[in-house]
mmCIF file of C-alpha atoms and ligand atoms in Angstrom:
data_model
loop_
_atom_site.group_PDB
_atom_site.id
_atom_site.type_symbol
_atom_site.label_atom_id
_atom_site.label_comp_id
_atom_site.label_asym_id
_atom_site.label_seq_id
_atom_site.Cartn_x
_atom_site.Cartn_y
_atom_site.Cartn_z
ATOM 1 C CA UNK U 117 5.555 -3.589 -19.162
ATOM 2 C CA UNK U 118 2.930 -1.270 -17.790
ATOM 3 C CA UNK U 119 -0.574 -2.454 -17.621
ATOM 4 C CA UNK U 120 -3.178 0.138 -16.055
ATOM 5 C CA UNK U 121 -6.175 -1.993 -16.221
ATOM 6 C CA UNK U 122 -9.672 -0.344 -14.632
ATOM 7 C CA UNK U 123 -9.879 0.338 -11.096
ATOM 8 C CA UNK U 124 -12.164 -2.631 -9.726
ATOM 9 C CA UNK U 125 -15.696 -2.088 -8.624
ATOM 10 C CA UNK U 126 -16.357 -0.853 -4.943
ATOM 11 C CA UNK U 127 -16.154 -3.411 -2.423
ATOM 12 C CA UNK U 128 -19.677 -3.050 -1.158
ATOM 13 C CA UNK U 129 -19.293 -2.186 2.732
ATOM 14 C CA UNK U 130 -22.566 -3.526 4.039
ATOM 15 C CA UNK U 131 -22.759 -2.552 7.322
ATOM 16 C CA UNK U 132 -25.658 -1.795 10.073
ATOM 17 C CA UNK U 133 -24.937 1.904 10.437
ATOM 18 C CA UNK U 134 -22.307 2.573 7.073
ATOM 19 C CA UNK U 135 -24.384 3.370 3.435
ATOM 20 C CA UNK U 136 -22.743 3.827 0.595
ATOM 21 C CA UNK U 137 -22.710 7.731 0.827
ATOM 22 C CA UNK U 138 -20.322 6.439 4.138
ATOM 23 C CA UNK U 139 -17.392 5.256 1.264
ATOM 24 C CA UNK U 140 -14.280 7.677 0.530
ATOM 25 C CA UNK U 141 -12.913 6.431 -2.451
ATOM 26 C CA UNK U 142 -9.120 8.503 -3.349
ATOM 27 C CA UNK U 143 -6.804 7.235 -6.339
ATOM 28 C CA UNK U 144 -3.008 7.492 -6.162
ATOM 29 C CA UNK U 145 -1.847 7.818 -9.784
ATOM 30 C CA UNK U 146 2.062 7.484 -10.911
ATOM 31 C CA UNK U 147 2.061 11.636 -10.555
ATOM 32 C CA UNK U 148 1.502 11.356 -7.003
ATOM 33 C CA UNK U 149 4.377 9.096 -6.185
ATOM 34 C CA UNK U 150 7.299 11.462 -7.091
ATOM 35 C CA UNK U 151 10.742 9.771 -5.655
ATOM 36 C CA UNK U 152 8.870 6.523 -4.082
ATOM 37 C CA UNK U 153 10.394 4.478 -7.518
ATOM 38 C CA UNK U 154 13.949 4.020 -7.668
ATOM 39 C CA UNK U 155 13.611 4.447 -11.577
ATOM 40 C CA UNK U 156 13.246 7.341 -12.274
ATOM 41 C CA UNK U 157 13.375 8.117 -16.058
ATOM 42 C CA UNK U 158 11.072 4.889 -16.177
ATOM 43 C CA UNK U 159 8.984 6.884 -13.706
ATOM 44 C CA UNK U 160 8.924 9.580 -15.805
ATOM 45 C CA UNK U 161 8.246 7.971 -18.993
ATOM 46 C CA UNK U 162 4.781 6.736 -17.454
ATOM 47 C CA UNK U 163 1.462 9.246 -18.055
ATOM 48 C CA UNK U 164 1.261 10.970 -14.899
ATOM 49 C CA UNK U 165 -2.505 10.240 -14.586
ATOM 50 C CA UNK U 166 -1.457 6.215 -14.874
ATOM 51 C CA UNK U 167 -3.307 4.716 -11.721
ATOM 52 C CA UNK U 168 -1.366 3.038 -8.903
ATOM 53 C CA UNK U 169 -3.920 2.067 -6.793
ATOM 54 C CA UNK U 170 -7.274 3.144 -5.175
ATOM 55 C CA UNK U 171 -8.188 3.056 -1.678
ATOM 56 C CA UNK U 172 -11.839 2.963 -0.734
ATOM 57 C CA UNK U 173 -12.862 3.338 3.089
ATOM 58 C CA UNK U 174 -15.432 4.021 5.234
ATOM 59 C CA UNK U 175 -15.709 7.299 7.043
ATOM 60 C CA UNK U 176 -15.923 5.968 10.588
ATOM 61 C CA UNK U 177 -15.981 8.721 13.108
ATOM 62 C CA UNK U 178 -12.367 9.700 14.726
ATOM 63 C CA UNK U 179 -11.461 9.283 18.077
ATOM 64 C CA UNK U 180 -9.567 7.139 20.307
ATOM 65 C CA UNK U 181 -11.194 3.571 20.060
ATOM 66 C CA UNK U 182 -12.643 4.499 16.759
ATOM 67 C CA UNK U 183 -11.391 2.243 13.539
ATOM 68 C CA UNK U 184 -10.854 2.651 10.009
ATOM 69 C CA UNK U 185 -11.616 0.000 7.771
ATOM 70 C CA UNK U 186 -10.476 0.588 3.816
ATOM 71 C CA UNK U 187 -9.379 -1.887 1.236
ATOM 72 C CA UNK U 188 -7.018 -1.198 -1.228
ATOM 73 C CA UNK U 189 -6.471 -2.231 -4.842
ATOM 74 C CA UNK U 190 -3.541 -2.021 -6.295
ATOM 75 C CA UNK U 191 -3.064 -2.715 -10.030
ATOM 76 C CA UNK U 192 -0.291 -5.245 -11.226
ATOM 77 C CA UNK U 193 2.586 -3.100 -13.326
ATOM 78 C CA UNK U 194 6.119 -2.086 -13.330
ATOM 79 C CA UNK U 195 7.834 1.105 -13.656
ATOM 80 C CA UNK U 196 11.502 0.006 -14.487
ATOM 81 C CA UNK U 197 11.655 -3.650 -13.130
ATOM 82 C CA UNK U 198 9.915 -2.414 -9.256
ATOM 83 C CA UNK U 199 6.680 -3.920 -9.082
ATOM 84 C CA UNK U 200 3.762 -1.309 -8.657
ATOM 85 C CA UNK U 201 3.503 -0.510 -4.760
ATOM 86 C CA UNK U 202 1.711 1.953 -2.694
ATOM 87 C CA UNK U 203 3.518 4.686 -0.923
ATOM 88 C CA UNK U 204 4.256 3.344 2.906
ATOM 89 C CA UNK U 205 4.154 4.706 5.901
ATOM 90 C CA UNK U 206 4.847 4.677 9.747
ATOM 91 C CA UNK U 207 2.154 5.452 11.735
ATOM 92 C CA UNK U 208 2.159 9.306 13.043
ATOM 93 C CA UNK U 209 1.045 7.624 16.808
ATOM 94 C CA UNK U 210 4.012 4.931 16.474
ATOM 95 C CA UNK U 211 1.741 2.582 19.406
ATOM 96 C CA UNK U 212 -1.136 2.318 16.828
ATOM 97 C CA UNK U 213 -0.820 -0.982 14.844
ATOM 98 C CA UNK U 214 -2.960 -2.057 11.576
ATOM 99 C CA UNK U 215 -4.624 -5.427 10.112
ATOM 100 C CA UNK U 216 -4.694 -6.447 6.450
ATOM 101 C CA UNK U 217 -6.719 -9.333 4.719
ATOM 102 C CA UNK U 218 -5.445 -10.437 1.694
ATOM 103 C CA UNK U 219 -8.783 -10.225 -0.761
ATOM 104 C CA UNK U 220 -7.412 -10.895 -4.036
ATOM 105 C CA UNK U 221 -4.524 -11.808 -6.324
ATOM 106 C CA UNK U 222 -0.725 -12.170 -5.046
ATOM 107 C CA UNK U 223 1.579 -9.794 -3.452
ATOM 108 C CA UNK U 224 3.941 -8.808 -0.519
ATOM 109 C CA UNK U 225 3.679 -6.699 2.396
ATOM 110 C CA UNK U 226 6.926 -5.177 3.024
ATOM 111 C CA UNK U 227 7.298 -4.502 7.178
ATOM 112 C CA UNK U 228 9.783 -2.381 8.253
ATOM 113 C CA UNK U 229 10.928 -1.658 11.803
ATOM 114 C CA UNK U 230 12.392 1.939 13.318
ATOM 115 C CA UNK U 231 16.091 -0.002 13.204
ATOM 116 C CA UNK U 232 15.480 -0.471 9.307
ATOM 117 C CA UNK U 233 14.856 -3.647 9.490
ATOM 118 C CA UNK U 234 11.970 -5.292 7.144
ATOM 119 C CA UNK U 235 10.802 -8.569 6.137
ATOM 120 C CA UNK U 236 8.255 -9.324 3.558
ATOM 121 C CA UNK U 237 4.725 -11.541 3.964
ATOM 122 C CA UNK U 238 3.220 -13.405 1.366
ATOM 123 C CA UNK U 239 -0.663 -11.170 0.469
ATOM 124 C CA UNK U 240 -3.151 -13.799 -1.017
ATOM 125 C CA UNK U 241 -6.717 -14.225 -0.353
ATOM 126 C CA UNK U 242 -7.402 -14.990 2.985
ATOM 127 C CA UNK U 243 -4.293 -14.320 4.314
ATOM 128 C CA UNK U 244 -3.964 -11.956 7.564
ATOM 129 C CA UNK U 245 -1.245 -9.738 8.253
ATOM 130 C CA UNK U 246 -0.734 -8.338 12.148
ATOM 131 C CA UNK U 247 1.303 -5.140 11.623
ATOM 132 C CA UNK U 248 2.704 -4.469 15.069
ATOM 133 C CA UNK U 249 3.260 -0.544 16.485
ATOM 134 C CA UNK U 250 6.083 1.172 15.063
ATOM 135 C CA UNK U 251 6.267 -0.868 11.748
ATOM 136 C CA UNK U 252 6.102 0.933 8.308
ATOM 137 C CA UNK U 253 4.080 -1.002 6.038
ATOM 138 C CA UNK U 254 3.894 -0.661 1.673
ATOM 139 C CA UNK U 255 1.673 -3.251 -0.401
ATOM 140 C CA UNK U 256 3.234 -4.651 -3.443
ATOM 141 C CA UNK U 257 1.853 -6.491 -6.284
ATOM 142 C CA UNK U 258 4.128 -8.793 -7.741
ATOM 143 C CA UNK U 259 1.179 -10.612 -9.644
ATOM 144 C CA UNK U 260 -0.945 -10.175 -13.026
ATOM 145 C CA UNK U 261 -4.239 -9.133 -11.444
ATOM 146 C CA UNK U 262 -5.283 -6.048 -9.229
ATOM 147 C CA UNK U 263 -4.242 -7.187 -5.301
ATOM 148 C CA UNK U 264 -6.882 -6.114 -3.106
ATOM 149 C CA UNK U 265 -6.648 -6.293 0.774
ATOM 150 C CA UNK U 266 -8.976 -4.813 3.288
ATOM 151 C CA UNK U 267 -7.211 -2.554 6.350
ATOM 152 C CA UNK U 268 -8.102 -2.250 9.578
ATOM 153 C CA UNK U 269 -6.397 0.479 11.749
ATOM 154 C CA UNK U 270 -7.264 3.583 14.354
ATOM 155 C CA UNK U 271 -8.818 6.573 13.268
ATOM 156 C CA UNK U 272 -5.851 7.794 15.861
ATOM 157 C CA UNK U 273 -3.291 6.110 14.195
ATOM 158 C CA UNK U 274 -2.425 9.311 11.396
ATOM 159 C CA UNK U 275 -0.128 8.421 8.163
ATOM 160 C CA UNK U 276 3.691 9.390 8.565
ATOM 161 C CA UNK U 277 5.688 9.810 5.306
ATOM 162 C CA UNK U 278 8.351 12.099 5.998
ATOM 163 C CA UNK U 279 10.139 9.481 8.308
ATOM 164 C CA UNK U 280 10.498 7.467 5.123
ATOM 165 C CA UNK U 281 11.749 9.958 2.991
ATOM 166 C CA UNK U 282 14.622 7.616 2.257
ATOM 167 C CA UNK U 283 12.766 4.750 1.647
ATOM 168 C CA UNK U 284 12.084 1.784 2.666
ATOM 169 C CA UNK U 285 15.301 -1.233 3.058
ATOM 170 C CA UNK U 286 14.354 -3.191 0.364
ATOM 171 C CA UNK U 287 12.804 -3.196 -3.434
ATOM 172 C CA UNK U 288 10.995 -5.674 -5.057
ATOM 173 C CA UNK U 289 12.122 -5.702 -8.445
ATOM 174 C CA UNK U 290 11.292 -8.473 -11.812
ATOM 175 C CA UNK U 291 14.983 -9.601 -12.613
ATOM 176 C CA UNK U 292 15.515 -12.760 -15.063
ATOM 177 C CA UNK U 293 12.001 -13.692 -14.540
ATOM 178 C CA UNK U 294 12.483 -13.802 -10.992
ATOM 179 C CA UNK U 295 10.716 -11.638 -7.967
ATOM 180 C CA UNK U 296 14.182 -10.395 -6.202
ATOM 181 C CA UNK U 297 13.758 -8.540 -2.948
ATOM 182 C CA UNK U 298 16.660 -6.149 -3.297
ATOM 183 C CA UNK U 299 18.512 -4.070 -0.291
ATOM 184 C CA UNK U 300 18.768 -0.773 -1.075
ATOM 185 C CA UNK U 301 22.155 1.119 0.139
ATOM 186 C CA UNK U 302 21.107 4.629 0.275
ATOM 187 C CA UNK U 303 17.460 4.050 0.999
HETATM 188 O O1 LIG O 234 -1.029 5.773 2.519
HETATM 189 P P1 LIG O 234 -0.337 4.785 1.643
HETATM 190 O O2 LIG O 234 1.011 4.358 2.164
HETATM 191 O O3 LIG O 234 -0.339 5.207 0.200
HETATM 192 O O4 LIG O 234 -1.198 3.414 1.738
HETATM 193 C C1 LIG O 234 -2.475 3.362 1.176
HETATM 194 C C2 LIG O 234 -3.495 3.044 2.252
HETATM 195 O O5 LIG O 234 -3.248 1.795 2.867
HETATM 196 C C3 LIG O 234 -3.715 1.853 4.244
HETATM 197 O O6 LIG O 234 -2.597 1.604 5.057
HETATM 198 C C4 LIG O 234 -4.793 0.848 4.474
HETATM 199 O O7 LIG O 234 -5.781 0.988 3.583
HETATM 200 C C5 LIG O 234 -4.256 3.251 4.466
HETATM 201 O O8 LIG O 234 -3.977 3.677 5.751
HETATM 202 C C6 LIG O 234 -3.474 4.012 3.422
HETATM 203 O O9 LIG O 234 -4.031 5.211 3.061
HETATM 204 FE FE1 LIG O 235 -1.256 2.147 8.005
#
């Protein structure tokens, strides 16, 4: 069951120096995410341009002591039986950490340490999520209804993918109407 429902409306970013012209909005559509679902024909069989989720953030100026703030919505849907998720990463300067508020609807954040080892915390509104240095981190909505949480990191901090090439330890898969949290073997 695949539901692409419309991207929500901005999150207005009202701010004493940030206008609206300040927002960076990018989609990530099911095309982008070659090899991040373990299904792949099911990946497949999905439109390419099906959206995943949308990340809107304010273009804060870079530097050390600088922050990005962005929130990201990610729509509820399945490709196979994995829940829709957004990429993950490590951070490219492994000392930077990251903050997430849970906005709206339910989901997981799946942490993930240099060792391979990753846990999962609850994403709700209001909920607040310290992601320490040297933790990957991928948003997952196991719900009905777009999750939406807000991120806070440094403009230093830079997006590593390649060091999860393999994946991440776990999946979080719809199995006998269940939310299962499955170990992966070969990443
Ligand atoms: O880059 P990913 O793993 O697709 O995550 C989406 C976004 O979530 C954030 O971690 C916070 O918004 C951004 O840094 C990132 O671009
Ligand atoms: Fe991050």
């Amino acid at each position: 069951m695949n539901i692409s429902v419309n991207m929500p409306p901005c999150v207005a970013f009202h701010n004493g120096h940030f206008t609206a012209e300040d927002l960076i909005t990018k989609v990530t559509r099911s095309g982008d995410l070659a090899g991040v679902f373990y299904d792949t024909d099911a990946w497949r069989a999905l439109p390419p341009e099906t959206a995943i989720y949308q990340v809107e953030m304010l273009k804060s100026p870079q530097g050390e002591g600088e922050l990005y703030a962005g929130t990201t919505h990610l729509n509820p849907g399945r490709i196979g039986d994995e829940f829709y998720m957004t990429r993950g990463h490590f951070h490219q300067r492994r000392e930077q950490g990251e903050v997430y508020f849970g906005l709206r609807g339910t989901g997981l954040l799946l942490l993930q340490d240099e060792q391979g080892k990753a846990r999962f915390e609850q994403v709700s509104p209001g909920s607040v999520h310290i992601i320490p240095g040297a933790t990957a981190h991928r948003l997952i909505n196991t719900g009905t209804e777009v999750l939406s949480a807000l991120a806070v990191w440094p403009t230093i901090a830079g997006h590593d993918y390649a060091a999860l090439a393999q994946g991440f330890a776990l999946r979080v898969v719809l199995q006998g109407g269940k939310i299962h949290g499955k170990e992966v073997q070969n990443g």
